[in-house]
């Protein structure tokens, strides 16, 4: 397993629609293991392949707690096939935009169809934080960041803060 560098906002791979996975050979399981390792190393709850520079439709999420043992997933070519009418607002951050958080409105529940890393069909329903994480990570596969999901005013404020954070790092 290997920990990869997480690409940050400004990297073109984060704004590119990821390609469907068609090859389910050993390279895919290695990618999934590396994604989990990278996510755990960064103390995140989800990661999309583009965030480590791989433009493939693969996501990993781990929200496991004692009461949610099935909340660790690796999904290939995931698609949201149903979203609840009910939405909720909650604060989101992103490993690719460290230091920024903002309230984002998302569907409260979703149904996702995907493949597992072996190419077997998977369908799952999720709500609350699990649904939010799925929507966030699938957005990454479409070149969308959480800052795209807020008002233009809030986005301008976030971009100013991001530029200031970047300047402080230099």
PDB file of C-alpha atoms in Angstrom:
ATOM      1  CA  UNK A   1       0.000   0.000   0.000  1.00  0.00           C
ATOM      2  CA  UNK A   2       1.094   3.540  -0.638  1.00  0.00           C
ATOM      3  CA  UNK A   3       0.046   6.955   0.566  1.00  0.00           C
ATOM      4  CA  UNK A   4      -0.363   9.330  -2.362  1.00  0.00           C
ATOM      5  CA  UNK A   5      -0.192  13.101  -2.472  1.00  0.00           C
ATOM      6  CA  UNK A   6      -3.669  14.613  -2.395  1.00  0.00           C
ATOM      7  CA  UNK A   7      -4.186  17.050  -5.236  1.00  0.00           C
ATOM      8  CA  UNK A   8      -5.406  20.466  -4.186  1.00  0.00           C
ATOM      9  CA  UNK A   9      -7.817  22.926  -5.756  1.00  0.00           C
ATOM     10  CA  UNK A  10      -6.206  24.413  -8.831  1.00  0.00           C
ATOM     11  CA  UNK A  11      -4.987  21.045 -10.119  1.00  0.00           C
ATOM     12  CA  UNK A  12      -6.755  20.416 -13.468  1.00  0.00           C
ATOM     13  CA  UNK A  13      -7.471  16.757 -12.626  1.00  0.00           C
ATOM     14  CA  UNK A  14      -9.993  17.954 -10.020  1.00  0.00           C
ATOM     15  CA  UNK A  15     -11.997  19.795 -12.704  1.00  0.00           C
ATOM     16  CA  UNK A  16     -11.976  16.977 -15.271  1.00  0.00           C
ATOM     17  CA  UNK A  17     -14.766  14.434 -15.581  1.00  0.00           C
ATOM     18  CA  UNK A  18     -13.264  11.079 -14.616  1.00  0.00           C
ATOM     19  CA  UNK A  19     -13.334   8.130 -17.007  1.00  0.00           C
ATOM     20  CA  UNK A  20     -15.360   4.979 -16.418  1.00  0.00           C
ATOM     21  CA  UNK A  21     -13.377   1.997 -15.203  1.00  0.00           C
ATOM     22  CA  UNK A  22     -13.437  -0.895 -17.669  1.00  0.00           C
ATOM     23  CA  UNK A  23     -10.459  -2.936 -16.435  1.00  0.00           C
ATOM     24  CA  UNK A  24     -11.072  -4.783 -13.163  1.00  0.00           C
ATOM     25  CA  UNK A  25      -7.628  -6.375 -12.988  1.00  0.00           C
ATOM     26  CA  UNK A  26      -5.217  -6.256 -10.044  1.00  0.00           C
ATOM     27  CA  UNK A  27      -4.371  -2.617 -10.683  1.00  0.00           C
ATOM     28  CA  UNK A  28      -7.830  -1.584  -9.532  1.00  0.00           C
ATOM     29  CA  UNK A  29      -7.635  -3.370  -6.184  1.00  0.00           C
ATOM     30  CA  UNK A  30      -4.226  -1.793  -5.640  1.00  0.00           C
ATOM     31  CA  UNK A  31      -5.688   1.643  -6.416  1.00  0.00           C
ATOM     32  CA  UNK A  32      -8.529   1.064  -3.923  1.00  0.00           C
ATOM     33  CA  UNK A  33      -6.089  -0.030  -1.181  1.00  0.00           C
ATOM     34  CA  UNK A  34      -3.918   3.036  -1.828  1.00  0.00           C
ATOM     35  CA  UNK A  35      -6.983   5.296  -1.735  1.00  0.00           C
ATOM     36  CA  UNK A  36      -8.079   3.939   1.653  1.00  0.00           C
ATOM     37  CA  UNK A  37      -4.520   4.288   2.988  1.00  0.00           C
ATOM     38  CA  UNK A  38      -4.243   7.861   1.687  1.00  0.00           C
ATOM     39  CA  UNK A  39      -7.665   8.774   3.116  1.00  0.00           C
ATOM     40  CA  UNK A  40      -6.837   7.328   6.547  1.00  0.00           C
ATOM     41  CA  UNK A  41      -3.453   9.073   6.542  1.00  0.00           C
ATOM     42  CA  UNK A  42      -5.198  12.406   5.868  1.00  0.00           C
ATOM     43  CA  UNK A  43      -7.873  11.639   8.494  1.00  0.00           C
ATOM     44  CA  UNK A  44     -10.658  11.910   5.943  1.00  0.00           C
ATOM     45  CA  UNK A  45     -13.929  10.021   5.577  1.00  0.00           C
ATOM     46  CA  UNK A  46     -13.990   9.857   1.786  1.00  0.00           C
ATOM     47  CA  UNK A  47     -11.717  10.111  -1.231  1.00  0.00           C
ATOM     48  CA  UNK A  48     -12.182  10.067  -5.003  1.00  0.00           C
ATOM     49  CA  UNK A  49      -9.499   8.794  -7.387  1.00  0.00           C
ATOM     50  CA  UNK A  50      -9.039  12.213  -9.058  1.00  0.00           C
ATOM     51  CA  UNK A  51      -7.928  13.559  -5.680  1.00  0.00           C
ATOM     52  CA  UNK A  52      -4.784  11.446  -6.020  1.00  0.00           C
ATOM     53  CA  UNK A  53      -4.350  12.299  -9.679  1.00  0.00           C
ATOM     54  CA  UNK A  54      -6.109   9.259 -11.159  1.00  0.00           C
ATOM     55  CA  UNK A  55      -8.938  10.288 -13.486  1.00  0.00           C
ATOM     56  CA  UNK A  56     -11.036   7.154 -12.935  1.00  0.00           C
ATOM     57  CA  UNK A  57     -14.542   6.823 -11.479  1.00  0.00           C
ATOM     58  CA  UNK A  58     -13.568   5.240  -8.146  1.00  0.00           C
ATOM     59  CA  UNK A  59     -14.478   6.424  -4.636  1.00  0.00           C
ATOM     60  CA  UNK A  60     -13.849   5.156  -1.131  1.00  0.00           C
ATOM     61  CA  UNK A  61     -15.747   6.103   2.021  1.00  0.00           C
ATOM     62  CA  UNK A  62     -15.337   4.923   5.594  1.00  0.00           C
ATOM     63  CA  UNK A  63     -17.808   6.110   8.229  1.00  0.00           C
ATOM     64  CA  UNK A  64     -17.644   2.941  10.280  1.00  0.00           C
ATOM     65  CA  UNK A  65     -18.800   3.093  13.834  1.00  0.00           C
ATOM     66  CA  UNK A  66     -20.058   0.277  16.002  1.00  0.00           C
ATOM     67  CA  UNK A  67     -23.615   0.965  14.847  1.00  0.00           C
ATOM     68  CA  UNK A  68     -22.709   1.267  11.124  1.00  0.00           C
ATOM     69  CA  UNK A  69     -20.419  -1.615  10.178  1.00  0.00           C
ATOM     70  CA  UNK A  70     -21.432  -1.456   6.501  1.00  0.00           C
ATOM     71  CA  UNK A  71     -20.424   2.169   5.995  1.00  0.00           C
ATOM     72  CA  UNK A  72     -17.007   1.301   4.535  1.00  0.00           C
ATOM     73  CA  UNK A  73     -17.336   1.149   0.774  1.00  0.00           C
ATOM     74  CA  UNK A  74     -15.269   1.196  -2.388  1.00  0.00           C
ATOM     75  CA  UNK A  75     -17.408   1.980  -5.404  1.00  0.00           C
ATOM     76  CA  UNK A  76     -16.512   1.890  -9.088  1.00  0.00           C
ATOM     77  CA  UNK A  77     -18.468   3.865 -11.705  1.00  0.00           C
ATOM     78  CA  UNK A  78     -21.035   5.027  -9.114  1.00  0.00           C
ATOM     79  CA  UNK A  79     -24.202   6.827 -10.185  1.00  0.00           C
ATOM     80  CA  UNK A  80     -26.895   8.405  -8.062  1.00  0.00           C
ATOM     81  CA  UNK A  81     -30.133   6.914  -9.388  1.00  0.00           C
ATOM     82  CA  UNK A  82     -32.500   8.459  -6.844  1.00  0.00           C
ATOM     83  CA  UNK A  83     -32.371  11.427  -4.487  1.00  0.00           C
ATOM     84  CA  UNK A  84     -34.857  12.352  -1.799  1.00  0.00           C
ATOM     85  CA  UNK A  85     -36.845  15.536  -2.173  1.00  0.00           C
ATOM     86  CA  UNK A  86     -35.840  16.390   1.375  1.00  0.00           C
ATOM     87  CA  UNK A  87     -32.536  18.219   1.728  1.00  0.00           C
ATOM     88  CA  UNK A  88     -30.404  19.395   4.606  1.00  0.00           C
ATOM     89  CA  UNK A  89     -27.654  21.899   5.102  1.00  0.00           C
ATOM     90  CA  UNK A  90     -24.439  20.916   6.854  1.00  0.00           C
ATOM     91  CA  UNK A  91     -20.822  21.995   6.960  1.00  0.00           C
ATOM     92  CA  UNK A  92     -18.489  20.296   4.510  1.00  0.00           C
ATOM     93  CA  UNK A  93     -14.753  20.335   4.051  1.00  0.00           C
ATOM     94  CA  UNK A  94     -12.548  18.601   1.528  1.00  0.00           C
ATOM     95  CA  UNK A  95      -9.098  17.018   1.594  1.00  0.00           C
ATOM     96  CA  UNK A  96      -8.379  18.838  -1.680  1.00  0.00           C
ATOM     97  CA  UNK A  97      -9.230  22.230  -0.173  1.00  0.00           C
ATOM     98  CA  UNK A  98      -7.600  22.103   3.268  1.00  0.00           C
ATOM     99  CA  UNK A  99      -8.580  24.866   5.643  1.00  0.00           C
ATOM    100  CA  UNK A 100     -11.921  25.684   4.008  1.00  0.00           C
ATOM    101  CA  UNK A 101     -15.354  24.654   5.212  1.00  0.00           C
ATOM    102  CA  UNK A 102     -18.799  25.875   4.285  1.00  0.00           C
ATOM    103  CA  UNK A 103     -22.441  24.928   4.699  1.00  0.00           C
ATOM    104  CA  UNK A 104     -23.664  22.966   1.661  1.00  0.00           C
ATOM    105  CA  UNK A 105     -27.209  21.842   0.893  1.00  0.00           C
ATOM    106  CA  UNK A 106     -27.476  18.183  -0.173  1.00  0.00           C
ATOM    107  CA  UNK A 107     -30.192  15.557  -0.556  1.00  0.00           C
ATOM    108  CA  UNK A 108     -30.900  13.843   2.757  1.00  0.00           C
ATOM    109  CA  UNK A 109     -31.017  10.381   1.159  1.00  0.00           C
ATOM    110  CA  UNK A 110     -29.739   8.818  -2.066  1.00  0.00           C
ATOM    111  CA  UNK A 111     -29.681   5.494  -3.864  1.00  0.00           C
ATOM    112  CA  UNK A 112     -26.461   4.661  -5.690  1.00  0.00           C
ATOM    113  CA  UNK A 113     -25.770   1.995  -8.290  1.00  0.00           C
ATOM    114  CA  UNK A 114     -22.151   1.030  -8.851  1.00  0.00           C
ATOM    115  CA  UNK A 115     -19.756  -1.856  -9.185  1.00  0.00           C
ATOM    116  CA  UNK A 116     -17.513  -3.186  -6.464  1.00  0.00           C
ATOM    117  CA  UNK A 117     -13.757  -3.449  -7.150  1.00  0.00           C
ATOM    118  CA  UNK A 118     -14.299  -6.980  -8.514  1.00  0.00           C
ATOM    119  CA  UNK A 119     -16.843  -5.719 -11.062  1.00  0.00           C
ATOM    120  CA  UNK A 120     -19.932  -7.038  -9.251  1.00  0.00           C
ATOM    121  CA  UNK A 121     -23.063  -4.825  -9.235  1.00  0.00           C
ATOM    122  CA  UNK A 122     -23.825  -2.969  -6.006  1.00  0.00           C
ATOM    123  CA  UNK A 123     -26.879  -0.934  -5.067  1.00  0.00           C
ATOM    124  CA  UNK A 124     -27.045   0.902  -1.784  1.00  0.00           C
ATOM    125  CA  UNK A 125     -29.277   3.394  -0.070  1.00  0.00           C
ATOM    126  CA  UNK A 126     -27.841   5.951   2.273  1.00  0.00           C
ATOM    127  CA  UNK A 127     -29.013   8.854   4.363  1.00  0.00           C
ATOM    128  CA  UNK A 128     -27.566  11.553   6.573  1.00  0.00           C
ATOM    129  CA  UNK A 129     -23.744  11.729   6.622  1.00  0.00           C
ATOM    130  CA  UNK A 130     -23.323   8.647   4.434  1.00  0.00           C
ATOM    131  CA  UNK A 131     -25.563  10.178   1.739  1.00  0.00           C
ATOM    132  CA  UNK A 132     -23.678  13.478   2.007  1.00  0.00           C
ATOM    133  CA  UNK A 133     -20.312  11.730   1.634  1.00  0.00           C
ATOM    134  CA  UNK A 134     -21.518   9.780  -1.409  1.00  0.00           C
ATOM    135  CA  UNK A 135     -22.778  12.957  -3.093  1.00  0.00           C
ATOM    136  CA  UNK A 136     -19.542  14.816  -2.275  1.00  0.00           C
ATOM    137  CA  UNK A 137     -17.272  12.073  -3.635  1.00  0.00           C
ATOM    138  CA  UNK A 138     -19.381  11.453  -6.751  1.00  0.00           C
ATOM    139  CA  UNK A 139     -19.215  15.203  -7.402  1.00  0.00           C
ATOM    140  CA  UNK A 140     -15.422  14.819  -7.540  1.00  0.00           C
ATOM    141  CA  UNK A 141     -15.829  12.296 -10.346  1.00  0.00           C
ATOM    142  CA  UNK A 142     -17.728  14.937 -12.323  1.00  0.00           C
ATOM    143  CA  UNK A 143     -15.138  17.672 -11.720  1.00  0.00           C
ATOM    144  CA  UNK A 144     -17.292  19.417  -9.112  1.00  0.00           C
ATOM    145  CA  UNK A 145     -15.984  20.713  -5.777  1.00  0.00           C
ATOM    146  CA  UNK A 146     -18.088  21.606  -2.741  1.00  0.00           C
ATOM    147  CA  UNK A 147     -17.317  25.298  -3.327  1.00  0.00           C
ATOM    148  CA  UNK A 148     -19.353  24.989  -6.547  1.00  0.00           C
ATOM    149  CA  UNK A 149     -22.403  24.117  -4.437  1.00  0.00           C
ATOM    150  CA  UNK A 150     -22.575  27.423  -2.537  1.00  0.00           C
ATOM    151  CA  UNK A 151     -23.793  30.884  -3.553  1.00  0.00           C
ATOM    152  CA  UNK A 152     -21.609  33.096  -5.727  1.00  0.00           C
ATOM    153  CA  UNK A 153     -21.056  35.418  -2.754  1.00  0.00           C
ATOM    154  CA  UNK A 154     -19.925  32.614  -0.455  1.00  0.00           C
ATOM    155  CA  UNK A 155     -17.743  31.186  -3.231  1.00  0.00           C
ATOM    156  CA  UNK A 156     -15.979  34.559  -3.652  1.00  0.00           C
ATOM    157  CA  UNK A 157     -15.370  34.702   0.104  1.00  0.00           C
ATOM    158  CA  UNK A 158     -14.026  31.132   0.107  1.00  0.00           C
ATOM    159  CA  UNK A 159     -11.705  31.894  -2.820  1.00  0.00           C
ATOM    160  CA  UNK A 160     -10.313  34.940  -0.996  1.00  0.00           C
ATOM    161  CA  UNK A 161      -9.685  32.800   2.079  1.00  0.00           C
ATOM    162  CA  UNK A 162      -8.092  30.062  -0.089  1.00  0.00           C
ATOM    163  CA  UNK A 163      -5.713  32.564  -1.715  1.00  0.00           C
ATOM    164  CA  UNK A 164      -4.755  33.883   1.717  1.00  0.00           C
ATOM    165  CA  UNK A 165      -4.098  30.336   2.994  1.00  0.00           C
ATOM    166  CA  UNK A 166      -1.994  29.575  -0.075  1.00  0.00           C
ATOM    167  CA  UNK A 167       0.036  32.769   0.395  1.00  0.00           C
ATOM    168  CA  UNK A 168       0.690  31.860   4.040  1.00  0.00           C
ATOM    169  CA  UNK A 169       2.084  28.474   2.972  1.00  0.00           C
ATOM    170  CA  UNK A 170       4.631  30.030   0.621  1.00  0.00           C
TER     171      UNK A 170
END
